Coordinates of C-alpha atoms in Angstrom, one line a residue:
X296 CA 155.6 166.3 31.0
X297 CA 156.5 162.8 31.9
X298 CA 153.9 162.5 34.6
X299 CA 151.2 163.9 32.3
X300 CA 152.2 161.5 29.6
X301 CA 152.1 158.5 32.0
X302 CA 148.6 159.5 33.1
X303 CA 147.5 159.8 29.5
X304 CA 148.9 156.4 28.4
X305 CA 148.0 154.3 31.4
X306 CA 144.2 154.0 30.6
X307 CA 145.1 152.5 27.2
X308 CA 146.9 149.6 28.7
X309 CA 145.1 148.9 32.0
X310 CA 142.5 149.9 34.6
X311 CA 144.3 151.9 37.3
X312 CA 142.9 152.2 40.8
X313 CA 144.5 154.0 43.8
X314 CA 144.2 153.7 47.5
X315 CA 146.0 155.4 50.4
X316 CA 146.5 154.8 54.2
X317 CA 144.9 157.3 56.6
X318 CA 147.4 160.0 57.1
X319 CA 149.2 159.4 53.8
X320 CA 150.7 162.6 52.4
X321 CA 152.9 163.5 49.5
X322 CA 154.4 166.6 51.0
X323 CA 157.0 168.7 49.2
X324 CA 160.5 167.5 49.9
X325 CA 159.6 163.9 50.5
X326 CA 161.2 160.7 49.1
X327 CA 158.8 158.4 47.4
X328 CA 160.0 154.7 47.3
X329 CA 158.1 152.1 45.2
X330 CA 158.6 148.4 44.5
X331 CA 159.9 147.7 41.0
X332 CA 158.6 144.6 39.2
X333 CA 158.3 145.6 35.5
X334 CA 159.4 148.0 32.8
X335 CA 155.8 149.3 32.9
X336 CA 155.5 150.1 36.6
X337 CA 157.2 153.5 36.6
X338 CA 154.5 154.6 34.1
X339 CA 151.8 153.2 36.4
X340 CA 153.3 154.8 39.5
X341 CA 153.8 158.2 37.8
X342 CA 150.2 158.1 36.6
X343 CA 148.9 157.4 40.1
X344 CA 151.0 160.1 41.7
X345 CA 149.9 162.6 39.0
X346 CA 146.2 161.9 39.8
X347 CA 147.1 162.6 43.4
X348 CA 148.6 165.9 42.4
X349 CA 152.3 164.9 42.7
X350 CA 154.9 165.2 39.9
X351 CA 158.1 163.7 41.3
X352 CA 161.7 163.9 40.0
X353 CA 162.6 160.3 39.1
X354 CA 165.9 158.5 39.8
X355 CA 166.3 156.1 36.9
X356 CA 168.9 154.0 35.1
X357 CA 171.3 156.2 33.2
X358 CA 170.8 154.1 30.0
X359 CA 167.4 155.7 29.6
X360 CA 169.0 159.0 28.8
X361 CA 170.6 157.4 25.7
X362 CA 167.1 156.7 24.1
X363 CA 166.2 159.4 21.6
X364 CA 163.3 161.7 22.6
X365 CA 163.0 160.0 26.0
X366 CA 166.5 161.0 27.0
X367 CA 165.8 164.6 26.1
X368 CA 162.5 164.6 27.9
X369 CA 164.1 163.2 31.1
X370 CA 166.9 165.8 31.0
X371 CA 164.5 168.7 30.3
X372 CA 162.3 167.7 33.2
X373 CA 165.2 167.4 35.7
X374 CA 165.0 163.7 36.3
X375 CA 168.2 162.1 37.8
X376 CA 170.3 159.5 35.9
X377 CA 171.8 156.7 38.1
X378 CA 175.1 155.3 36.8
X379 CA 175.1 151.9 38.5
X380 CA 178.5 150.3 39.3
X381 CA 180.2 153.5 38.4
X382 CA 182.0 156.1 40.4
X383 CA 179.4 158.6 39.1
X384 CA 176.7 156.8 41.1
X385 CA 177.3 159.2 44.0
X386 CA 176.4 162.2 41.8
X387 CA 172.8 160.8 41.7
X388 CA 172.5 161.2 45.5
X389 CA 173.9 164.7 45.3
X390 CA 171.3 165.6 42.7
X391 CA 168.5 164.0 44.6
X392 CA 169.5 165.8 47.8
X393 CA 169.4 169.1 45.9
X394 CA 166.0 168.3 44.4
X395 CA 164.6 167.6 47.9
X396 CA 166.1 170.8 49.2
X397 CA 164.2 172.7 46.5
X398 CA 160.9 171.1 47.6
X399 CA 160.6 168.5 44.9
X400 CA 159.4 164.9 45.5
X401 CA 162.0 162.3 44.5
X402 CA 160.9 158.9 43.3
X403 CA 163.4 156.1 44.0
X404 CA 163.4 152.4 43.3
X405 CA 165.5 151.0 46.1
X406 CA 165.7 147.4 44.7
X407 CA 168.0 148.7 42.0
X408 CA 166.7 146.4 39.3
X409 CA 164.0 144.1 38.0
X410 CA 163.2 140.5 39.1
X411 CA 164.5 137.8 36.7
X412 CA 161.3 135.8 36.8
X413 CA 159.6 134.8 33.6
X414 CA 156.0 134.6 34.9
X415 CA 153.6 137.5 35.3
X416 CA 152.7 136.8 39.0
X417 CA 153.3 139.2 41.9
X418 CA 156.0 138.7 44.6
X419 CA 157.0 140.8 47.6
X420 CA 159.7 143.5 47.0
X421 CA 163.3 142.2 46.8
X422 CA 166.2 143.4 48.9
X423 CA 166.7 147.1 49.1
X424 CA 170.0 148.8 48.5
X425 CA 171.4 151.4 50.9
X426 CA 171.1 154.5 48.7
X427 CA 167.6 155.3 50.0
X428 CA 168.6 155.2 53.7
X429 CA 171.7 157.3 52.9
X430 CA 169.6 159.9 51.1
X431 CA 167.1 160.0 53.9
X432 CA 169.7 160.3 56.6
X433 CA 171.6 163.0 54.7
X434 CA 168.5 165.2 54.0
X435 CA 166.1 164.3 56.9
X436 CA 163.4 163.9 54.3
X437 CA 160.3 161.8 55.1
X438 CA 159.9 158.6 53.2
X439 CA 156.6 157.7 51.5
X440 CA 156.2 154.0 50.8
X441 CA 154.3 153.1 47.6
X442 CA 153.2 149.6 46.6
X443 CA 152.1 148.8 43.0
X444 CA 150.7 145.6 41.5
X445 CA 149.6 144.6 38.1
X446 CA 152.3 146.1 36.0
X447 CA 153.7 142.6 35.3
X448 CA 150.5 141.8 33.5
X449 CA 151.5 144.5 31.0
X450 CA 155.2 143.5 30.6
X451 CA 157.2 140.8 32.2
X452 CA 159.5 137.8 31.3
X453 CA 161.5 137.5 28.1
X454 CA 161.9 140.2 25.5
X455 CA 159.4 138.5 23.2
X456 CA 156.9 138.0 26.0
X457 CA 157.3 141.6 27.0
X458 CA 156.6 142.8 23.5
X459 CA 153.6 140.5 23.2
X460 CA 152.2 141.7 26.6
X461 CA 152.6 145.4 25.6
X462 CA 150.9 144.9 22.2
X463 CA 148.0 142.9 23.7
X464 CA 147.5 145.1 26.9
X465 CA 145.1 147.5 25.1
X466 CA 142.8 144.6 24.4
X467 CA 143.2 142.9 27.8
X468 CA 143.4 146.1 29.9
X469 CA 144.6 144.3 33.1
X470 CA 143.9 145.6 36.6
X471 CA 146.6 147.9 38.0
X472 CA 146.6 149.2 41.6
X473 CA 148.8 151.6 43.5
X474 CA 148.7 152.1 47.3
X475 CA 150.3 155.0 49.1
X476 CA 151.4 154.4 52.7
X477 CA 151.9 156.9 55.6
X478 CA 155.2 158.8 55.6
X479 CA 157.8 157.5 57.9
X480 CA 161.1 158.8 59.3
X481 CA 163.9 156.3 59.0
X482 CA 165.7 155.8 62.3
X483 CA 168.5 153.7 63.6
X484 CA 172.0 152.7 62.4
X485 CA 173.4 150.2 60.0
X486 CA 170.8 148.2 58.1
X487 CA 167.9 149.2 60.3
X488 CA 166.6 152.2 58.2
X489 CA 166.8 150.2 55.0
X490 CA 164.8 147.4 56.7
X491 CA 162.2 149.9 57.9
X492 CA 161.7 151.2 54.4
X493 CA 161.5 147.7 52.9
X494 CA 158.9 146.6 55.5
X495 CA 156.7 149.7 54.7
X496 CA 156.9 149.2 50.9
X497 CA 156.2 145.5 51.4
X498 CA 153.0 146.4 53.4
X499 CA 151.9 148.9 50.7
X500 CA 152.6 146.2 48.0
X501 CA 150.6 143.7 50.0
X502 CA 147.6 146.0 50.0
X503 CA 147.9 146.8 46.3
X504 CA 148.3 143.1 45.3
X505 CA 145.5 142.1 47.6
X506 CA 143.2 144.6 45.8
X507 CA 143.9 142.7 42.5
X508 CA 143.4 139.3 44.2
X509 CA 147.0 138.2 43.6
X510 CA 147.8 134.9 45.2
X511 CA 151.1 136.0 46.6
X512 CA 149.3 138.7 48.7
X513 CA 146.3 136.6 49.6
X514 CA 148.4 133.7 50.8
X515 CA 150.6 135.9 53.1

């Protein structure tokens, strides 16, 4: 339901386009990792994946489960709450591993939070946390890098600015782009697997941001 809803809502707030690398594949039992820049980008990514025939289980901040209606929808669809800085955080990896074992796609945001910038411009993905590489090592699942750009044109910055952006987005309908990269198998020890995933998502983001003519991508 969440994927269908995202696909239905996205055209109202922006113009979504999608590209993919040659060999890109959203095979059952894959981990999808995307860059996180805005409260709006999970909707954009879910809409893009839905159009590609994929409906992932999402790992998201546990606070979302406390929101009426949304929390019930998340629980009903089997999405996975992540309790950050809490001993229950390990349960999220257990649930994700089980979802992968059952053949579901799992969508994870490895940055673990949003950038604190007040502007609406794009920037390369921040530092990844280790949960992604631990999940990949534990399950042997391939990792599909996804780059998205444009969501900050819907919501970014202060609370008042985010509300204003969301209210005016249907009039502005900013460009949104999602790029899906080729699956990769994370290898190596220590920080190496996390760095491999970060590099792949950064490359996918660079393509997505370049499609929108974002300065940060064009200057790189």
